[in-house]
């Protein structure tokens, strides 16, 4: 599989990363060589093997349904550049 | 009933599928121990996990898993022994992680079905594709400031069950019945509080239209509807819009729409170029969820009597119609109330239809007028049972019973006490009724003559006069008999 610049730009857009044309060219080369390397796995026959979600064989740890009231607002909003009456204030996003 | 809609050129069929988001009724969130209480101070219930601080790890809430399994059992669905949590990636201000933890290819619950019941007594199965667990996002307020959006993360990370139906729904009414049925099952199971106003239950509706027999048309998805009324309005508007576009030779573009509740119209939310590509992949912070068969069996034992079972019981034991039984069982508290009324006296079982009518018409209208729920009814099931018993025993007439019911509603008094105090007992003493009838005949000679000449309709007049004299307490059946007999003797 070979990527083209359009795909690179699409991935960049989805990740909200702004790329210059040169950066996109560099990344295209890098990502194609990564894909080439990963594609070696295609040589292994995996027809009867279920995809693996996690390499660990441990069991998903679970917790009880107990709530701890933290009254977090001051601490949570501490790093926010803009806030109002307990809310984060962000540039307007309307869909 | 035909499901086809007449267009200008030919008939159209509507195809609808629903994605219902039901909030799990839990104390804490799906992957953190923050509280889930609704309406708290903004950002007061946000742990470092919910705010996606670097290095924080999610730990799953066992109770939420159990509720999803129980709901799956209630939806007659397959519970998967192995399921996986995936990351659904997108950027939005109220999603601090930059992804939602959800389930994609391996959900916790697989295929199931629910049955909806129509007024004419027929019913239809709607198939369920899956139910999966996922995190809710935070809440954005867009209309408070012209340049800012305000974000509250209290809801961020709360557990949701997303229930996806097959496109088996054919019109707005079926959609309403389906969501009502899901809501009722959730509330019987107590896995979700079903509160649509607070957003504990909301739906995305997928709609397309096609010529009967054709393949599915291109669908549009209307997002985030939180009342059955809006769901129906949105469907009816969107169906009309799609048919108009197609009949004018246009094409439907696959779009995500928002429904404006004040204009009753839908509008596109995201344009196609920016269509989301969620790039799902298994969340490396979470191991696969393995559920043993014994755990599923244990949870099966905790399942209470569900609406369909209760409906069957009502049909078999009380001889109610399929529709009456489904109306009664759709709201658990109404159905519980009915069960308690029936228990008041063994003879009420045979008069169950009368009990249903007194609950669904008389009691409901009093509750509606006073903006009360049945749980807060001033009339207890015991007292309503006593009242119906008084009616079937001919102690009071149905007409007087309405007055007694009103008095019970106002004073919370026992109906026996009310009719005792007010002297409302029905008169069944024939000699007393005979005297009244004699008086009526004596006072209305002209009318009697006319009646005897063949004006049969006047019988109602005499009954009315006699009732009035008895202050509404004469037993109508006995009164009618005596009146007819005495009038015929005049001839």
Coordinates of C-alpha atoms in Angstrom, one line a residue:
Chain A
X1 CA 0.0 0.0 0.0
X2 CA 1.3 3.5 -0.9
X3 CA 0.0 6.7 0.6
X4 CA -0.3 9.9 -1.4
X5 CA -0.2 13.5 -0.2
X6 CA -4.0 13.8 -0.1
X7 CA -4.1 11.0 2.5
X8 CA -1.4 12.6 4.5
X9 CA -3.3 15.9 4.5
X10 CA -6.5 14.2 5.4
X11 CA -4.9 12.5 8.4
X12 CA -3.3 15.8 9.4
X13 CA -6.7 17.5 9.2
X14 CA -8.4 14.8 11.3
X15 CA -5.6 15.2 13.9
X16 CA -5.8 19.0 13.8
X17 CA -2.2 19.3 12.8
X18 CA -1.2 22.0 10.3
X19 CA 1.5 20.8 7.9
X20 CA 3.5 22.8 5.4
X21 CA 4.0 21.3 1.9
X22 CA 7.6 20.3 2.8
X23 CA 6.5 18.6 6.0
X24 CA 3.8 16.7 4.2
X25 CA 6.4 15.5 1.7
X26 CA 8.7 14.3 4.5
X27 CA 5.9 12.6 6.3
X28 CA 4.8 10.9 3.1
X29 CA 8.2 9.3 2.8
X30 CA 8.4 8.3 6.5
X31 CA 4.9 6.9 6.6
X32 CA 5.3 4.9 3.4
X33 CA 8.5 3.3 4.7
X34 CA 6.7 2.5 8.0
X35 CA 3.9 0.9 6.1
X36 CA 6.3 -1.1 3.9
X37 CA 8.0 -2.4 7.1
X38 CA 4.7 -3.4 8.7
X39 CA 3.5 -5.0 5.5
X40 CA 6.1 -7.8 6.1
X41 CA 3.4 -9.2 8.4
X42 CA 1.3 -10.0 5.4
X43 CA 3.7 -12.9 4.7
X44 CA 2.3 -14.7 7.7
X45 CA -0.9 -16.7 7.1
X46 CA -3.5 -15.5 9.7
X47 CA -6.6 -17.0 8.1
X48 CA -7.8 -18.9 11.1
X49 CA -6.6 -16.5 13.8
X50 CA -8.9 -14.0 15.7
X51 CA -7.5 -10.5 15.8
X52 CA -5.8 -9.7 19.1
X53 CA -7.1 -6.8 21.1
X54 CA -4.5 -6.9 23.8
X55 CA -1.3 -8.8 24.3
X56 CA -1.8 -9.1 28.0
X57 CA -3.5 -12.3 29.3
X58 CA -4.7 -10.6 32.5
X59 CA -8.3 -10.0 33.2
X60 CA -10.0 -6.5 33.0
X61 CA -9.9 -5.2 36.6
X62 CA -13.3 -3.9 37.8
X63 CA -14.3 -1.5 40.5
X64 CA -17.4 -1.2 42.7
X65 CA -20.0 1.5 41.9
X66 CA -19.1 3.9 44.6
X67 CA -18.9 7.6 44.0
X68 CA -16.5 9.9 45.7
X69 CA -17.6 13.5 45.7
X70 CA -14.6 15.5 44.8
X71 CA -16.1 18.9 44.2
X72 CA -13.5 19.4 41.5
X73 CA -14.4 22.6 39.8
X74 CA -11.6 24.9 41.2
X75 CA -8.9 22.3 40.5
X76 CA -10.2 21.2 37.1
X77 CA -10.5 24.8 35.9
X78 CA -7.1 25.8 37.2
X79 CA -5.3 25.5 33.9
X80 CA -8.1 26.9 31.8
X81 CA -7.1 30.2 30.0
X82 CA -10.7 31.3 30.1
X83 CA -13.6 30.4 32.3
X84 CA -16.9 31.8 33.5
X85 CA -19.0 30.8 36.6
X86 CA -17.5 27.3 36.8
X87 CA -17.6 26.7 33.0
X88 CA -14.7 26.3 30.6
X89 CA -15.0 29.1 28.0
X90 CA -13.7 28.1 24.6
X91 CA -13.9 29.8 21.1
X92 CA -17.4 29.3 19.8
X93 CA -18.0 25.9 18.3
X94 CA -21.3 25.4 16.6
X95 CA -22.2 22.6 14.3
Chain B
X1 CA -52.9 0.0 7.9
X2 CA -50.9 0.9 4.9
X3 CA -47.4 2.2 5.5
X4 CA -47.1 3.8 2.1
X5 CA -47.1 7.5 1.6
X6 CA -48.7 9.0 -1.5
X7 CA -46.2 11.2 -3.4
X8 CA -47.1 13.3 -6.5
X9 CA -45.8 10.6 -8.8
X10 CA -46.1 7.3 -6.9
X11 CA -46.1 5.7 -3.4
X12 CA -43.1 5.8 -1.1
X13 CA -42.1 3.6 1.8
X14 CA -40.3 5.0 4.8
X15 CA -37.4 3.0 6.4
X16 CA -36.4 4.0 9.9
X17 CA -33.8 2.7 12.3
X18 CA -33.1 4.1 15.8
X19 CA -30.0 4.4 18.0
X20 CA -31.2 4.9 21.5
X21 CA -28.8 6.2 24.1
X22 CA -29.8 5.2 27.6
X23 CA -27.9 6.4 30.6
X24 CA -27.0 3.6 33.1
X25 CA -28.6 4.3 36.5
X26 CA -25.4 4.1 38.4
X27 CA -23.8 6.2 41.3
X28 CA -20.5 6.7 39.6
X29 CA -19.2 7.0 36.0
X30 CA -18.2 4.2 33.6
X31 CA -14.4 4.6 34.1
X32 CA -14.1 6.9 37.1
X33 CA -15.6 7.3 40.6
X34 CA -17.1 10.8 40.0
X35 CA -20.7 11.2 40.9
X36 CA -23.4 11.1 38.2
X37 CA -26.0 13.3 40.0
X38 CA -27.9 15.5 37.5
X39 CA -28.0 19.2 37.8
X40 CA -25.0 19.8 40.0
X41 CA -22.7 22.8 39.9
X42 CA -20.8 22.9 36.6
X43 CA -17.5 20.9 36.5
X44 CA -18.0 19.8 40.2
X45 CA -18.1 16.1 39.3
X46 CA -15.0 15.8 37.2
X47 CA -12.1 13.5 38.2
X48 CA -8.6 13.7 36.7
X49 CA -9.7 10.7 34.5
X50 CA -12.7 12.5 33.2
X51 CA -10.7 15.6 32.4
X52 CA -8.2 13.4 30.6
X53 CA -5.1 14.5 32.5
X54 CA -2.0 12.8 31.2
X55 CA -1.2 9.4 32.8
X56 CA -4.7 8.8 34.1
X57 CA -6.1 5.3 33.5
X58 CA -9.7 4.1 33.2
X59 CA -11.0 1.4 35.6
X60 CA -14.4 0.0 34.6
X61 CA -17.5 0.1 36.9
X62 CA -18.7 -3.5 37.5
X63 CA -22.2 -2.4 38.2
X64 CA -22.5 -0.7 34.7
X65 CA -21.4 -4.0 33.1
X66 CA -24.1 -5.8 35.0
X67 CA -26.8 -3.3 34.0
X68 CA -25.9 -3.7 30.3
X69 CA -26.1 -7.5 30.6
X70 CA -29.5 -7.2 32.3
X71 CA -30.8 -4.9 29.7
X72 CA -29.5 -7.3 27.0
X73 CA -31.5 -10.1 28.7
X74 CA -34.6 -7.8 28.8
X75 CA -34.2 -7.2 25.0
X76 CA -34.2 -11.0 24.4
X77 CA -30.6 -10.5 23.1
X78 CA -27.5 -12.6 23.0
X79 CA -24.9 -11.7 25.7
X80 CA -21.4 -11.8 24.3
X81 CA -18.9 -13.6 26.6
X82 CA -16.1 -11.5 25.0
X83 CA -16.2 -7.9 24.2
X84 CA -13.8 -5.1 23.4
X85 CA -13.6 -1.4 24.2
X86 CA -12.4 0.8 21.3
X87 CA -11.5 4.4 20.9
X88 CA -13.7 6.5 18.7
X89 CA -11.6 9.5 17.7
X90 CA -12.9 13.0 17.1
X91 CA -12.2 16.5 18.2
X92 CA -14.8 18.5 20.1
X93 CA -14.7 21.0 23.0
X94 CA -16.7 18.8 25.3
X95 CA -14.6 15.7 24.7
X96 CA -11.3 16.2 26.7
X97 CA -9.8 12.8 25.7
X98 CA -10.1 13.5 22.0
X99 CA -11.8 10.2 21.8
X100 CA -14.8 8.4 23.2
X101 CA -14.4 5.0 24.8
X102 CA -17.0 2.9 23.1
X103 CA -17.4 -0.6 21.6
X104 CA -17.2 -1.2 17.9
X105 CA -16.8 -4.7 16.4
X106 CA -17.3 -6.6 19.6
X107 CA -20.2 -5.2 21.7
X108 CA -21.3 -6.6 25.0
X109 CA -24.7 -7.5 23.7
X110 CA -25.6 -8.9 20.3
X111 CA -28.9 -9.5 18.4
X112 CA -32.3 -9.3 20.1
X113 CA -35.8 -8.2 19.5
X114 CA -38.7 -6.3 21.1
X115 CA -42.4 -6.4 20.3
X116 CA -44.6 -3.3 19.8
X117 CA -48.4 -3.4 20.1
X118 CA -50.9 -1.5 18.0
X119 CA -54.4 -0.2 18.9
X120 CA -56.1 -2.7 16.6
X121 CA -54.6 -5.6 18.7
X122 CA -51.9 -6.5 16.2
X123 CA -48.2 -6.4 17.0
X124 CA -44.8 -6.3 15.3
X125 CA -41.3 -7.3 16.2
X126 CA -38.5 -4.8 15.9
X127 CA -35.1 -6.5 15.7
X128 CA -32.1 -5.2 17.8
X129 CA -28.7 -5.2 16.2
X130 CA -26.7 -4.7 19.3
X131 CA -26.2 -2.9 22.6
X132 CA -22.9 -1.5 23.6
X133 CA -21.4 0.5 26.5
X134 CA -19.8 3.9 25.9
X135 CA -18.9 7.1 27.6
X136 CA -21.1 10.2 27.4
X137 CA -19.5 13.5 26.4
X138 CA -19.7 16.8 28.3
X139 CA -22.2 19.5 27.7
X140 CA -21.7 22.6 25.5
X141 CA -23.7 25.8 25.8
X142 CA -23.6 27.7 22.6
X143 CA -26.2 30.3 23.1
X144 CA -24.9 32.2 26.1
X145 CA -22.3 34.3 24.4
X146 CA -21.8 35.4 20.8
X147 CA -18.2 34.4 20.6
X148 CA -17.8 31.7 23.3
X149 CA -19.0 28.2 24.0
X150 CA -19.2 27.2 27.7
X151 CA -18.3 23.6 28.6
X152 CA -19.4 21.6 31.6
X153 CA -17.7 18.2 32.0
X154 CA -20.0 16.8 34.7
X155 CA -21.7 14.4 32.2
X156 CA -18.3 13.5 30.7
X157 CA -17.6 9.8 31.2
X158 CA -21.1 8.8 32.5
X159 CA -22.1 5.3 31.2
X160 CA -24.4 5.0 28.3
X161 CA -26.0 2.0 26.7
X162 CA -26.4 2.5 23.0
X163 CA -29.2 0.3 21.7
X164 CA -29.2 0.0 17.9
X165 CA -32.3 -1.3 16.0
X166 CA -32.5 -2.8 12.5
X167 CA -34.3 -0.5 10.0
X168 CA -37.6 -2.3 10.8
X169 CA -39.6 0.8 11.6
X170 CA -41.9 2.1 8.9
X171 CA -43.5 5.3 10.3
X172 CA -43.4 7.9 13.1
X173 CA -46.0 6.0 15.2
X174 CA -44.0 2.8 15.1
X175 CA -40.9 4.8 16.2
X176 CA -42.9 6.2 19.1
X177 CA -44.2 2.8 20.1
X178 CA -40.7 1.3 19.8
X179 CA -39.0 3.9 22.0
X180 CA -41.8 3.7 24.5
X181 CA -41.3 -0.1 24.7
X182 CA -37.5 0.2 25.2
X183 CA -38.1 2.9 27.9
X184 CA -40.6 0.6 29.6
X185 CA -38.2 -2.4 29.6
X186 CA -35.4 -0.2 31.0
X187 CA -37.6 1.1 33.7
X188 CA -38.9 -2.4 34.7
X189 CA -35.3 -3.5 34.9
X190 CA -34.3 -0.3 36.7
X191 CA -31.2 -0.1 34.6
X192 CA -32.0 3.5 33.4
X193 CA -34.4 6.0 34.9
X194 CA -36.0 6.7 31.5
X195 CA -36.1 10.5 32.1
X196 CA -36.1 12.0 28.6
X197 CA -36.3 15.6 29.8
X198 CA -33.0 15.2 31.7
X199 CA -31.5 13.4 28.7
X200 CA -31.2 10.0 30.4
X201 CA -32.8 8.6 27.3
X202 CA -32.3 10.1 23.8
X203 CA -32.3 8.9 20.3
X204 CA -30.7 9.4 16.9
X205 CA -33.1 8.5 14.0
X206 CA -31.9 7.2 10.7
X207 CA -34.4 7.8 7.9
X208 CA -34.6 7.0 4.2
X209 CA -37.4 6.5 1.7
X210 CA -37.7 4.1 -1.3
X211 CA -40.2 2.9 -3.8
X212 CA -41.8 -0.3 -2.4
X213 CA -39.6 -3.2 -3.3
X214 CA -36.5 -1.2 -4.1
X215 CA -33.2 -1.4 -2.2
X216 CA -32.8 1.0 0.8
X217 CA -32.4 4.7 -0.2
X218 CA -29.7 7.0 1.0
X219 CA -30.3 7.8 4.7
X220 CA -30.0 10.8 6.8
X221 CA -29.4 10.8 10.6
X222 CA -31.2 13.2 12.9
X223 CA -29.2 13.6 16.0
X224 CA -30.1 13.8 19.7
X225 CA -33.9 13.9 20.0
X226 CA -35.1 13.8 23.6
X227 CA -38.8 13.5 23.4
X228 CA -41.2 11.1 21.6
X229 CA -43.1 14.1 20.3
X230 CA -40.0 15.6 18.6
X231 CA -39.0 12.2 17.2
X232 CA -42.4 11.9 15.5
X233 CA -42.3 15.5 14.3
X234 CA -38.8 15.2 13.0
X235 CA -39.6 11.9 11.1
X236 CA -42.7 13.4 9.5
X237 CA -40.8 16.5 8.4
X238 CA -37.8 14.6 7.1
X239 CA -39.8 12.0 5.2
X240 CA -41.7 14.8 3.4
X241 CA -38.5 16.6 2.6
X242 CA -36.8 13.5 1.1
X243 CA -39.8 12.7 -1.0
X244 CA -40.0 16.2 -2.3
X245 CA -36.3 16.2 -3.2
X246 CA -36.5 12.8 -5.0
X247 CA -39.7 13.7 -6.9
X248 CA -38.1 16.8 -8.2
X249 CA -35.3 14.7 -9.6
X250 CA -32.8 15.5 -6.9
X251 CA -30.6 13.1 -4.8
X252 CA -30.5 12.7 -1.1
X253 CA -27.1 13.4 0.3
X254 CA -26.1 11.3 3.3
X255 CA -26.1 13.8 6.0
X256 CA -26.2 14.3 9.8
X257 CA -29.1 16.6 10.7
X258 CA -30.3 18.6 13.6
X259 CA -34.0 19.1 14.4
X260 CA -35.0 22.6 15.4
X261 CA -37.7 22.1 17.9
X262 CA -39.2 25.6 17.4
X263 CA -39.4 25.6 13.6
X264 CA -40.1 21.8 13.3
X265 CA -37.5 21.6 10.5
X266 CA -34.3 19.6 10.1
X267 CA -31.0 21.2 8.9
X268 CA -27.6 19.7 8.1
X269 CA -25.1 19.6 10.9
X270 CA -21.9 18.6 9.2
X271 CA -21.1 18.9 5.5
X272 CA -20.0 15.8 3.6
X273 CA -16.4 17.0 3.1
X274 CA -15.9 17.0 6.8
X275 CA -17.6 13.7 7.3
X276 CA -16.1 12.0 10.3
X277 CA -13.6 9.3 10.1
X278 CA -13.5 7.9 13.6
X279 CA -10.4 5.7 13.2
X280 CA -11.6 3.1 15.7
X281 CA -9.0 1.0 17.4
X282 CA -8.9 -1.1 20.6
X283 CA -8.2 1.1 23.6
X284 CA -4.8 0.0 24.8
X285 CA -5.7 1.1 28.4
X286 CA -8.5 -1.5 28.7
X287 CA -8.3 -5.3 28.5
X288 CA -11.0 -7.3 26.7
X289 CA -14.1 -7.8 28.9
X290 CA -14.7 -11.5 29.6
X291 CA -18.1 -12.5 31.1
X292 CA -18.6 -16.0 32.4
X293 CA -21.8 -17.9 31.6
X294 CA -22.4 -18.3 35.4
X295 CA -22.4 -14.6 35.8
X296 CA -25.0 -14.3 33.1
X297 CA -27.2 -17.0 34.7
X298 CA -27.0 -15.2 38.1
X299 CA -28.1 -12.0 36.5
X300 CA -31.0 -13.8 34.7
X301 CA -32.3 -14.7 38.1
X302 CA -32.4 -11.1 39.1
X303 CA -34.7 -10.1 36.1
X304 CA -38.1 -9.0 37.4
X305 CA -41.4 -9.6 35.6
X306 CA -41.0 -7.6 32.3
X307 CA -43.8 -5.8 30.5
X308 CA -44.4 -8.6 28.0
X309 CA -44.7 -11.2 30.7
X310 CA -47.0 -9.0 32.7
X311 CA -49.1 -8.3 29.6
X312 CA -49.5 -12.0 29.0
X313 CA -50.5 -12.5 32.7
X314 CA -53.1 -9.7 32.4
X315 CA -54.6 -11.3 29.2
X316 CA -54.7 -14.8 30.7
X317 CA -55.7 -14.0 34.3
X318 CA -57.9 -10.9 33.8
X319 CA -59.2 -11.4 30.3
X320 CA -57.9 -8.0 29.2
X321 CA -57.5 -7.2 25.5
X322 CA -54.0 -7.2 24.1
X323 CA -54.1 -3.4 23.7
X324 CA -55.5 -2.6 27.2
X325 CA -52.9 -4.9 28.7
X326 CA -50.1 -3.3 26.7
X327 CA -51.2 0.3 27.7
X328 CA -51.4 -0.7 31.3
X329 CA -48.1 -2.5 31.4
X330 CA -46.2 0.2 29.4
X331 CA -45.8 2.3 32.6
X332 CA -44.5 0.2 35.5
X333 CA -46.0 2.4 38.2
X334 CA -49.5 2.3 36.6
X335 CA -49.2 -1.4 36.3
X336 CA -48.1 -1.8 39.9
X337 CA -51.0 0.4 40.9
X338 CA -53.4 -1.9 39.0
X339 CA -52.0 -5.0 40.6
X340 CA -52.5 -3.5 44.1
X341 CA -56.1 -2.5 43.3
X342 CA -57.0 -6.0 42.0
X343 CA -55.6 -7.5 45.3
X344 CA -58.0 -5.6 47.4
X345 CA -60.8 -8.1 46.9
X346 CA -60.9 -11.5 45.2
X347 CA -64.1 -10.5 43.2
X348 CA -62.3 -7.5 41.5
X349 CA -60.4 -10.0 39.3
X350 CA -63.6 -10.7 37.4
X351 CA -64.3 -7.0 37.0
X352 CA -60.8 -6.1 35.9
X353 CA -62.1 -4.1 32.9
X354 CA -64.0 -1.8 35.3
X355 CA -60.8 -1.4 37.3
X356 CA -58.9 -0.5 34.2
X357 CA -61.5 2.1 33.2
X358 CA -61.5 3.7 36.6
X359 CA -57.7 4.0 36.6
X360 CA -57.1 5.0 33.0
X361 CA -60.0 7.4 32.5
X362 CA -61.3 8.7 35.9
X363 CA -58.2 8.6 38.0
X364 CA -55.9 9.7 35.2
X365 CA -58.0 12.7 34.4
X366 CA -57.9 13.8 38.1
X367 CA -54.1 13.3 38.2
X368 CA -53.6 15.2 34.9
X369 CA -55.7 18.1 36.0
X370 CA -53.6 18.4 39.1
X371 CA -50.3 17.7 37.4
X372 CA -49.6 14.6 39.5
X373 CA -48.0 11.3 38.7
X374 CA -49.7 8.1 39.8
X375 CA -46.9 7.5 42.4
X376 CA -48.2 10.6 44.2
X377 CA -51.9 9.8 43.8
X378 CA -53.9 10.9 46.9
X379 CA -56.1 7.9 46.2
X380 CA -54.5 4.7 47.3
X381 CA -54.9 1.5 45.4
X382 CA -56.7 0.1 48.5
X383 CA -59.3 2.9 48.4
X384 CA -59.8 2.7 44.7
X385 CA -60.4 -1.1 45.0
X386 CA -63.0 -0.4 47.7
X387 CA -64.7 2.1 45.5
X388 CA -64.9 -0.3 42.5
X389 CA -66.2 -3.0 44.9
X390 CA -69.0 -0.6 46.0
X391 CA -70.0 -0.1 42.3
X392 CA -70.0 -3.8 41.4
X393 CA -72.0 -4.6 44.6
X394 CA -74.6 -2.0 43.5
X395 CA -74.1 0.0 46.7
X396 CA -73.5 3.2 44.7
X397 CA -74.1 4.0 41.1
X398 CA -71.3 4.8 38.7
X399 CA -72.4 8.4 38.6
X400 CA -72.3 8.9 42.3
X401 CA -69.0 7.0 42.4
X402 CA -67.4 9.8 40.3
X403 CA -68.4 12.3 43.0
X404 CA -67.0 9.9 45.7
X405 CA -63.8 9.6 43.7
X406 CA -63.4 13.4 43.6
X407 CA -64.0 13.5 47.4
X408 CA -61.5 10.8 47.9
X409 CA -59.0 12.7 45.8
X410 CA -59.5 15.9 47.9
X411 CA -59.7 14.4 51.3
X412 CA -57.8 11.0 51.0
X413 CA -60.7 9.5 52.8
X414 CA -62.0 5.9 52.6
X415 CA -64.9 5.6 50.2
X416 CA -67.0 3.7 52.7
X417 CA -66.6 6.6 55.1
X418 CA -67.6 9.2 52.5
X419 CA -70.8 7.5 51.4
X420 CA -71.7 6.8 55.0
X421 CA -71.1 10.5 56.0
X422 CA -72.9 11.9 53.0
X423 CA -75.7 9.3 52.9
X424 CA -74.9 8.3 49.3
X425 CA -75.8 4.7 49.4
X426 CA -77.8 3.5 46.5
X427 CA -81.5 2.8 47.2
X428 CA -82.3 -0.8 46.3
X429 CA -85.4 -0.9 48.6
X430 CA -88.2 -1.5 46.1
X431 CA -91.0 -0.1 48.2
X432 CA -89.1 3.2 48.5
X433 CA -88.5 3.4 44.7
X434 CA -92.2 2.5 44.2
X435 CA -93.3 5.5 46.2
X436 CA -91.0 7.8 44.2
X437 CA -92.3 6.3 40.9
X438 CA -95.9 6.8 42.0
X439 CA -95.2 10.5 42.8
X440 CA -93.6 11.0 39.4
X441 CA -96.6 9.5 37.6
X442 CA -99.0 11.6 39.7
X443 CA -97.2 14.8 39.0
X444 CA -96.9 14.3 35.2
X445 CA -100.3 13.2 33.9
X446 CA -99.9 14.8 30.5
X447 CA -96.6 13.2 29.9
X448 CA -98.0 9.8 31.0
X449 CA -100.8 10.1 28.5
X450 CA -98.4 11.0 25.7
X451 CA -96.2 8.0 26.6
X452 CA -99.2 5.7 26.5
X453 CA -100.0 7.0 23.1
X454 CA -96.7 5.7 21.9
X455 CA -94.1 8.4 22.7
X456 CA -91.7 5.8 24.1
X457 CA -88.9 8.3 24.3
X458 CA -90.5 9.9 27.4
X459 CA -89.4 7.0 29.5
X460 CA -86.0 8.7 29.9
X461 CA -87.8 11.8 31.2
X462 CA -89.6 9.7 33.9
X463 CA -86.3 8.0 34.9
X464 CA -84.7 11.4 35.1
X465 CA -87.4 12.8 37.3
X466 CA -87.3 9.8 39.6
X467 CA -83.5 9.9 39.9
X468 CA -83.7 13.5 40.8
X469 CA -86.2 12.8 43.6
X470 CA -83.9 10.0 44.9
X471 CA -80.9 12.4 44.7
X472 CA -79.3 10.1 42.2
X473 CA -79.4 7.2 44.7
X474 CA -82.0 4.9 43.1
X475 CA -80.6 1.8 41.6
X476 CA -81.2 2.5 37.9
X477 CA -82.0 -1.1 37.0
X478 CA -84.7 -1.5 39.7
X479 CA -86.0 2.0 38.9
X480 CA -86.5 1.1 35.2
X481 CA -88.2 -2.1 35.9
X482 CA -90.7 -0.5 38.4
X483 CA -91.3 2.4 36.1
X484 CA -92.1 0.3 33.1
X485 CA -94.3 -2.0 35.1
X486 CA -96.3 0.9 36.7
X487 CA -96.7 2.7 33.4
X488 CA -98.0 -0.4 31.6
X489 CA -100.6 -0.8 34.3
X490 CA -101.9 2.7 33.6
X491 CA -103.0 1.6 30.1

